Amino acid sequence: PGHRARALERSSKKEKLAAAPISIPELAVDEWPMADGGEMDEEAMMRAFFPTSFGKAPTRPSAASHSSTLRKPQNPSSNPSTSAAAEEDDGGGAIVGPPRPPKELAPIQEDDEEGGGLIGPPRPPQRPSAHAEVEDEDGSMVGPPRPPPSKEGDEDDEDEGDDDDEDDDDDDMDDDDGEDFGRIPLSNEIVLRGHTKVASALAVDPTGSRVLSGSYDYTIRMYDFQGMNSKLQSFRQLEPCEGHQVRSLSWSPTSDRFLCVTGSAQAKIYDRDGLSLGEFVKGDMYIRDLKNTKGHISGLTGGEWNPKSKETILTSSEDGSLRLWDVSDFSSQKQVIKPKLKRPMRIPVTSCAWDHEGKRIVAGVGDGSIQLWTIKTGWGSRPDIHVEKAHTEDITGVKFSTDGQILLSRSMDSTLKIWDLRKMKTPLKVFDDLPNNYAETNASFSSDEQLIFTGTSVEKDGRNGGLLCFFDRRKLELVSRVGISPHYSVIRSLWHPRINQVIH
């Protein structure tokens, strides 16, 4: 009976609550929210019952977000006299920094006569001469007009104008130098963490929204700029081939797939979300002629998707060959390219690249040569351009300019060379003293292709850390050396044209 009574009591309370009227604030007719058509705005009336903060997530001010990503200089000055804050007053009133220079006293007006300072009221302003020109409030000239200048005076004026033009040209040149440095996006930075070893591969899709990074820790990390929060974490991690370093990553021109090149003999294709679509076939290592093998027989060194064809990719290998593949068929290759060598032997192809139109291929070969092929009807392994001894050590990166006139080559001989593709006998410019200890170090262009840049490795003696060096393409001179890290090398770097950001 006791349980039954309590149950009846609870049911009666529910009935009372259900029957209780809901208190709704009364509004005058002229205070009702009205829509454009003269009818009551029901959504506005519903919002009136909730607090103004309902449904609003706390937001971080954009200024605070911007300030948190400001880039800190890697080599701050240790001399307090040259610091940005030269003088500050602490709580005790002590002055920090060097003493202020003595204030200059205002000059004392003295009379022409001996006897000291000026006595009496100030002198009246000097009256203008009879022929002086004075402008009234309307801007009209008062007084007789100037006499016409002599011919000699005209010539002098013209000469002075020429001098002014020359000065202006010099100023423009100085401004150009400043603009070169100002074009480099250096104000802010974020760090995407996750890899435990060297980040050896890097790729950003054409839309600029997704970033891929590969590492010597055998993994790929995928980042999405549009869905990334303040933790800056990757949304997916892949291990393409167990125990093999990731050496190159490349997006398709349609951004729906990407190519992964590891230290194994088989390249892999993934979709945009990291789902494996397949891997290319491996060749028979016991067949001596590489043209008769179905695929690479040794570890890959590089690879790149054709920028104009969404079905064609290029790979290079330690087996001494380059191969073209059709991504719609993983079991066969389209073309085998064997570089030209002095003696019949296997020398690794250390780097490769497409031109912007997808019609030419360039490769850096282990003998220090640069070889270039043009894709045309009946083309084969014989290169159209062959530069022997372009470098003294392995070539780690090659890159075409968009206009197809300039070629960059980066090598482990600590040099970056700039070549004119119309005359490849000698380089246009050689930049040395650029340490390079990694086989994946590349060189590239800025978004407007007016700057060339590459990274450097930490020197063995520890004198210099990793740098990002920028060079002027037109003047062929160094523009800036940006310190990135005192302990880590800069290997892969790129400047995305759409988002205008440098990623390394």
PDB file of N, CA and C in Angstrom, residues 232-287:
ATOM      1  N   LEU A 232      46.485  21.494 -34.114  1.00  0.00           N
ATOM      2  CA  LEU A 232      47.300  21.306 -35.321  1.00  0.00           C
ATOM      3  C   LEU A 232      47.700  19.843 -35.520  1.00  0.00           C
ATOM      4  N   GLN A 233      46.797  18.938 -35.262  1.00  0.00           N
ATOM      5  CA  GLN A 233      47.098  17.518 -35.395  1.00  0.00           C
ATOM      6  C   GLN A 233      46.680  17.001 -36.764  1.00  0.00           C
ATOM      7  N   SER A 234      47.359  15.949 -37.224  1.00  0.00           N
ATOM      8  CA  SER A 234      46.983  15.298 -38.475  1.00  0.00           C
ATOM      9  C   SER A 234      45.703  14.499 -38.266  1.00  0.00           C
ATOM     10  N   PHE A 235      44.894  14.389 -39.319  1.00  0.00           N
ATOM     11  CA  PHE A 235      43.653  13.634 -39.188  1.00  0.00           C
ATOM     12  C   PHE A 235      43.828  12.173 -39.603  1.00  0.00           C
ATOM     13  N   ARG A 236      44.987  11.830 -40.205  1.00  0.00           N
ATOM     14  CA  ARG A 236      45.225  10.437 -40.572  1.00  0.00           C
ATOM     15  C   ARG A 236      46.724  10.177 -40.647  1.00  0.00           C
ATOM     16  N   GLN A 237      47.110   8.955 -40.269  1.00  0.00           N
ATOM     17  CA  GLN A 237      48.499   8.515 -40.339  1.00  0.00           C
ATOM     18  C   GLN A 237      48.557   7.191 -41.084  1.00  0.00           C
ATOM     19  N   LEU A 238      49.491   7.102 -42.051  1.00  0.00           N
ATOM     20  CA  LEU A 238      49.626   5.905 -42.878  1.00  0.00           C
ATOM     21  C   LEU A 238      51.043   5.371 -42.779  1.00  0.00           C
ATOM     22  N   GLU A 239      51.189   4.077 -42.988  1.00  0.00           N
ATOM     23  CA  GLU A 239      52.500   3.448 -43.123  1.00  0.00           C
ATOM     24  C   GLU A 239      52.492   2.669 -44.434  1.00  0.00           C
ATOM     25  N   PRO A 240      52.955   3.295 -45.527  1.00  0.00           N
ATOM     26  CA  PRO A 240      52.828   2.682 -46.854  1.00  0.00           C
ATOM     27  C   PRO A 240      53.543   1.347 -46.987  1.00  0.00           C
ATOM     28  N   CYS A 241      54.785   1.288 -46.512  1.00  0.00           N
ATOM     29  CA  CYS A 241      55.562   0.055 -46.642  1.00  0.00           C
ATOM     30  C   CYS A 241      56.424  -0.090 -45.395  1.00  0.00           C
ATOM     31  N   GLU A 242      56.195  -1.127 -44.656  1.00  0.00           N
ATOM     32  CA  GLU A 242      56.869  -1.307 -43.373  1.00  0.00           C
ATOM     33  C   GLU A 242      58.383  -1.365 -43.551  1.00  0.00           C
ATOM     34  N   GLY A 243      59.080  -0.532 -42.779  1.00  0.00           N
ATOM     35  CA  GLY A 243      60.535  -0.541 -42.798  1.00  0.00           C
ATOM     36  C   GLY A 243      61.167   0.233 -43.930  1.00  0.00           C
ATOM     37  N   HIS A 244      60.376   1.002 -44.704  1.00  0.00           N
ATOM     38  CA  HIS A 244      60.926   1.772 -45.827  1.00  0.00           C
ATOM     39  C   HIS A 244      60.613   3.256 -45.646  1.00  0.00           C
ATOM     40  N   GLN A 245      61.632   4.088 -45.821  1.00  0.00           N
ATOM     41  CA  GLN A 245      61.475   5.530 -45.687  1.00  0.00           C
ATOM     42  C   GLN A 245      60.589   6.081 -46.798  1.00  0.00           C
ATOM     43  N   VAL A 246      59.842   7.128 -46.477  1.00  0.00           N
ATOM     44  CA  VAL A 246      59.039   7.832 -47.480  1.00  0.00           C
ATOM     45  C   VAL A 246      59.936   8.868 -48.148  1.00  0.00           C
ATOM     46  N   ARG A 247      60.044   8.800 -49.472  1.00  0.00           N
ATOM     47  CA  ARG A 247      61.001   9.652 -50.186  1.00  0.00           C
ATOM     48  C   ARG A 247      60.353  10.734 -51.042  1.00  0.00           C
ATOM     49  N   SER A 248      59.125  10.515 -51.485  1.00  0.00           N
ATOM     50  CA  SER A 248      58.480  11.528 -52.321  1.00  0.00           C
ATOM     51  C   SER A 248      56.969  11.364 -52.259  1.00  0.00           C
ATOM     52  N   LEU A 249      56.256  12.501 -52.326  1.00  0.00           N
ATOM     53  CA  LEU A 249      54.798  12.533 -52.362  1.00  0.00           C
ATOM     54  C   LEU A 249      54.374  13.521 -53.433  1.00  0.00           C
ATOM     55  N   SER A 250      53.304  13.199 -54.162  1.00  0.00           N
ATOM     56  CA  SER A 250      52.866  14.073 -55.247  1.00  0.00           C
ATOM     57  C   SER A 250      51.366  13.919 -55.451  1.00  0.00           C
ATOM     58  N   TRP A 251      50.661  15.059 -55.521  1.00  0.00           N
ATOM     59  CA  TRP A 251      49.218  15.049 -55.751  1.00  0.00           C
ATOM     60  C   TRP A 251      48.912  14.965 -57.240  1.00  0.00           C
ATOM     61  N   SER A 252      47.762  14.407 -57.559  1.00  0.00           N
ATOM     62  CA  SER A 252      47.266  14.425 -58.934  1.00  0.00           C
ATOM     63  C   SER A 252      46.784  15.835 -59.262  1.00  0.00           C
ATOM     64  N   PRO A 253      46.702  16.213 -60.549  1.00  0.00           N
ATOM     65  CA  PRO A 253      46.250  17.571 -60.891  1.00  0.00           C
ATOM     66  C   PRO A 253      44.812  17.847 -60.488  1.00  0.00           C
ATOM     67  N   THR A 254      44.016  16.791 -60.242  1.00  0.00           N
ATOM     68  CA  THR A 254      42.625  16.970 -59.828  1.00  0.00           C
ATOM     69  C   THR A 254      42.437  16.875 -58.317  1.00  0.00           C
ATOM     70  N   SER A 255      43.508  16.686 -57.569  1.00  0.00           N
ATOM     71  CA  SER A 255      43.502  16.652 -56.095  1.00  0.00           C
ATOM     72  C   SER A 255      42.717  15.490 -55.503  1.00  0.00           C
ATOM     73  N   ASP A 256      42.378  14.480 -56.305  1.00  0.00           N
ATOM     74  CA  ASP A 256      41.585  13.372 -55.774  1.00  0.00           C
ATOM     75  C   ASP A 256      42.436  12.174 -55.368  1.00  0.00           C
ATOM     76  N   ARG A 257      43.716  12.148 -55.785  1.00  0.00           N
ATOM     77  CA  ARG A 257      44.612  11.041 -55.448  1.00  0.00           C
ATOM     78  C   ARG A 257      46.017  11.586 -55.248  1.00  0.00           C
ATOM     79  N   PHE A 258      46.877  10.757 -54.637  1.00  0.00           N
ATOM     80  CA  PHE A 258      48.275  11.152 -54.520  1.00  0.00           C
ATOM     81  C   PHE A 258      49.177   9.932 -54.653  1.00  0.00           C
ATOM     82  N   LEU A 259      50.392  10.207 -55.103  1.00  0.00           N
ATOM     83  CA  LEU A 259      51.423   9.195 -55.321  1.00  0.00           C
ATOM     84  C   LEU A 259      52.349   9.163 -54.121  1.00  0.00           C
ATOM     85  N   CYS A 260      52.686   7.959 -53.684  1.00  0.00           N
ATOM     86  CA  CYS A 260      53.621   7.772 -52.574  1.00  0.00           C
ATOM     87  C   CYS A 260      54.796   6.941 -53.057  1.00  0.00           C
ATOM     88  N   VAL A 261      56.009   7.477 -52.893  1.00  0.00           N
ATOM     89  CA  VAL A 261      57.240   6.793 -53.277  1.00  0.00           C
ATOM     90  C   VAL A 261      58.039   6.523 -52.009  1.00  0.00           C
ATOM     91  N   THR A 262      58.357   5.259 -51.777  1.00  0.00           N
ATOM     92  CA  THR A 262      59.145   4.862 -50.607  1.00  0.00           C
ATOM     93  C   THR A 262      60.451   4.222 -51.062  1.00  0.00           C
ATOM     94  N   GLY A 263      61.215   3.734 -50.101  1.00  0.00           N
ATOM     95  CA  GLY A 263      62.465   3.059 -50.425  1.00  0.00           C
ATOM     96  C   GLY A 263      62.273   1.679 -51.010  1.00  0.00           C
ATOM     97  N   SER A 264      61.041   1.216 -51.129  1.00  0.00           N
ATOM     98  CA  SER A 264      60.778  -0.071 -51.778  1.00  0.00           C
ATOM     99  C   SER A 264      60.759   0.114 -53.290  1.00  0.00           C
ATOM    100  N   ALA A 265      60.570  -0.963 -54.022  1.00  0.00           N
ATOM    101  CA  ALA A 265      60.566  -0.908 -55.484  1.00  0.00           C
ATOM    102  C   ALA A 265      59.188  -0.625 -56.056  1.00  0.00           C
ATOM    103  N   GLN A 266      58.175  -0.472 -55.212  1.00  0.00           N
ATOM    104  CA  GLN A 266      56.803  -0.327 -55.689  1.00  0.00           C
ATOM    105  C   GLN A 266      56.183   0.964 -55.167  1.00  0.00           C
ATOM    106  N   ALA A 267      55.750   1.809 -56.106  1.00  0.00           N
ATOM    107  CA  ALA A 267      55.036   3.030 -55.745  1.00  0.00           C
ATOM    108  C   ALA A 267      53.570   2.700 -55.479  1.00  0.00           C
ATOM    109  N   LYS A 268      52.932   3.523 -54.653  1.00  0.00           N
ATOM    110  CA  LYS A 268      51.537   3.301 -54.292  1.00  0.00           C
ATOM    111  C   LYS A 268      50.697   4.533 -54.614  1.00  0.00           C
ATOM    112  N   ILE A 269      49.404   4.278 -54.846  1.00  0.00           N
ATOM    113  CA  ILE A 269      48.442   5.339 -55.098  1.00  0.00           C
ATOM    114  C   ILE A 269      47.381   5.299 -53.999  1.00  0.00           C
ATOM    115  N   TYR A 270      47.069   6.483 -53.445  1.00  0.00           N
ATOM    116  CA  TYR A 270      46.038   6.619 -52.417  1.00  0.00           C
ATOM    117  C   TYR A 270      45.001   7.629 -52.888  1.00  0.00           C
ATOM    118  N   ASP A 271      43.785   7.487 -52.346  1.00  0.00           N
ATOM    119  CA  ASP A 271      42.789   8.504 -52.638  1.00  0.00           C
ATOM    120  C   ASP A 271      42.968   9.686 -51.687  1.00  0.00           C
ATOM    121  N   ARG A 272      42.115  10.666 -51.815  1.00  0.00           N
ATOM    122  CA  ARG A 272      42.259  11.919 -51.070  1.00  0.00           C
ATOM    123  C   ARG A 272      42.165  11.722 -49.563  1.00  0.00           C
ATOM    124  N   ASP A 273      41.467  10.691 -49.138  1.00  0.00           N
ATOM    125  CA  ASP A 273      41.279  10.444 -47.713  1.00  0.00           C
ATOM    126  C   ASP A 273      42.240   9.416 -47.144  1.00  0.00           C
ATOM    127  N   GLY A 274      43.216   8.968 -47.947  1.00  0.00           N
ATOM    128  CA  GLY A 274      44.215   8.037 -47.441  1.00  0.00           C
ATOM    129  C   GLY A 274      43.883   6.577 -47.637  1.00  0.00           C
ATOM    130  N   LEU A 275      42.893   6.254 -48.462  1.00  0.00           N
ATOM    131  CA  LEU A 275      42.551   4.862 -48.750  1.00  0.00           C
ATOM    132  C   LEU A 275      43.427   4.356 -49.889  1.00  0.00           C
ATOM    133  N   SER A 276      44.091   3.221 -49.698  1.00  0.00           N
ATOM    134  CA  SER A 276      44.986   2.670 -50.712  1.00  0.00           C
ATOM    135  C   SER A 276      44.195   2.185 -51.919  1.00  0.00           C
ATOM    136  N   LEU A 277      44.606   2.631 -53.108  1.00  0.00           N
ATOM    137  CA  LEU A 277      43.961   2.219 -54.351  1.00  0.00           C
ATOM    138  C   LEU A 277      44.751   1.153 -55.084  1.00  0.00           C
ATOM    139  N   GLY A 278      46.016   0.963 -54.726  1.00  0.00           N
ATOM    140  CA  GLY A 278      46.820  -0.073 -55.357  1.00  0.00           C
ATOM    141  C   GLY A 278      48.286   0.296 -55.392  1.00  0.00           C
ATOM    142  N   GLU A 279      49.122  -0.679 -55.751  1.00  0.00           N
ATOM    143  CA  GLU A 279      50.555  -0.458 -55.905  1.00  0.00           C
ATOM    144  C   GLU A 279      51.014  -1.071 -57.216  1.00  0.00           C
ATOM    145  N   PHE A 280      52.048  -0.479 -57.795  1.00  0.00           N
ATOM    146  CA  PHE A 280      52.531  -0.932 -59.097  1.00  0.00           C
ATOM    147  C   PHE A 280      53.371  -2.197 -58.940  1.00  0.00           C
ATOM    148  N   VAL A 281      53.428  -2.943 -60.024  1.00  0.00           N
ATOM    149  CA  VAL A 281      54.071  -4.248 -59.998  1.00  0.00           C
ATOM    150  C   VAL A 281      55.586  -4.102 -59.846  1.00  0.00           C
ATOM    151  N   LYS A 282      56.206  -5.110 -59.248  1.00  0.00           N
ATOM    152  CA  LYS A 282      57.655  -5.157 -59.092  1.00  0.00           C
ATOM    153  C   LYS A 282      58.257  -6.019 -60.187  1.00  0.00           C
ATOM    154  N   GLY A 283      59.438  -5.609 -60.677  1.00  0.00           N
ATOM    155  CA  GLY A 283      60.097  -6.359 -61.736  1.00  0.00           C
ATOM    156  C   GLY A 283      60.890  -7.541 -61.213  1.00  0.00           C
ATOM    157  N   ASP A 284      61.350  -8.346 -62.143  1.00  0.00           N
ATOM    158  CA  ASP A 284      62.152  -9.530 -61.819  1.00  0.00           C
ATOM    159  C   ASP A 284      63.614  -9.114 -61.726  1.00  0.00           C
ATOM    160  N   MET A 285      64.190  -9.240 -60.551  1.00  0.00           N
ATOM    161  CA  MET A 285      65.553  -8.775 -60.330  1.00  0.00           C
ATOM    162  C   MET A 285      66.597  -9.643 -61.031  1.00  0.00           C
ATOM    163  N   TYR A 286      66.218 -10.810 -61.533  1.00  0.00           N
ATOM    164  CA  TYR A 286      67.178 -11.699 -62.191  1.00  0.00           C
ATOM    165  C   TYR A 286      67.262 -11.451 -63.697  1.00  0.00           C
ATOM    166  N   ILE A 287      66.454 -10.548 -64.219  1.00  0.00           N
ATOM    167  CA  ILE A 287      66.537 -10.179 -65.635  1.00  0.00           C
ATOM    168  C   ILE A 287      67.516  -9.020 -65.767  1.00  0.00           C
TER     169      ILE A 287
END
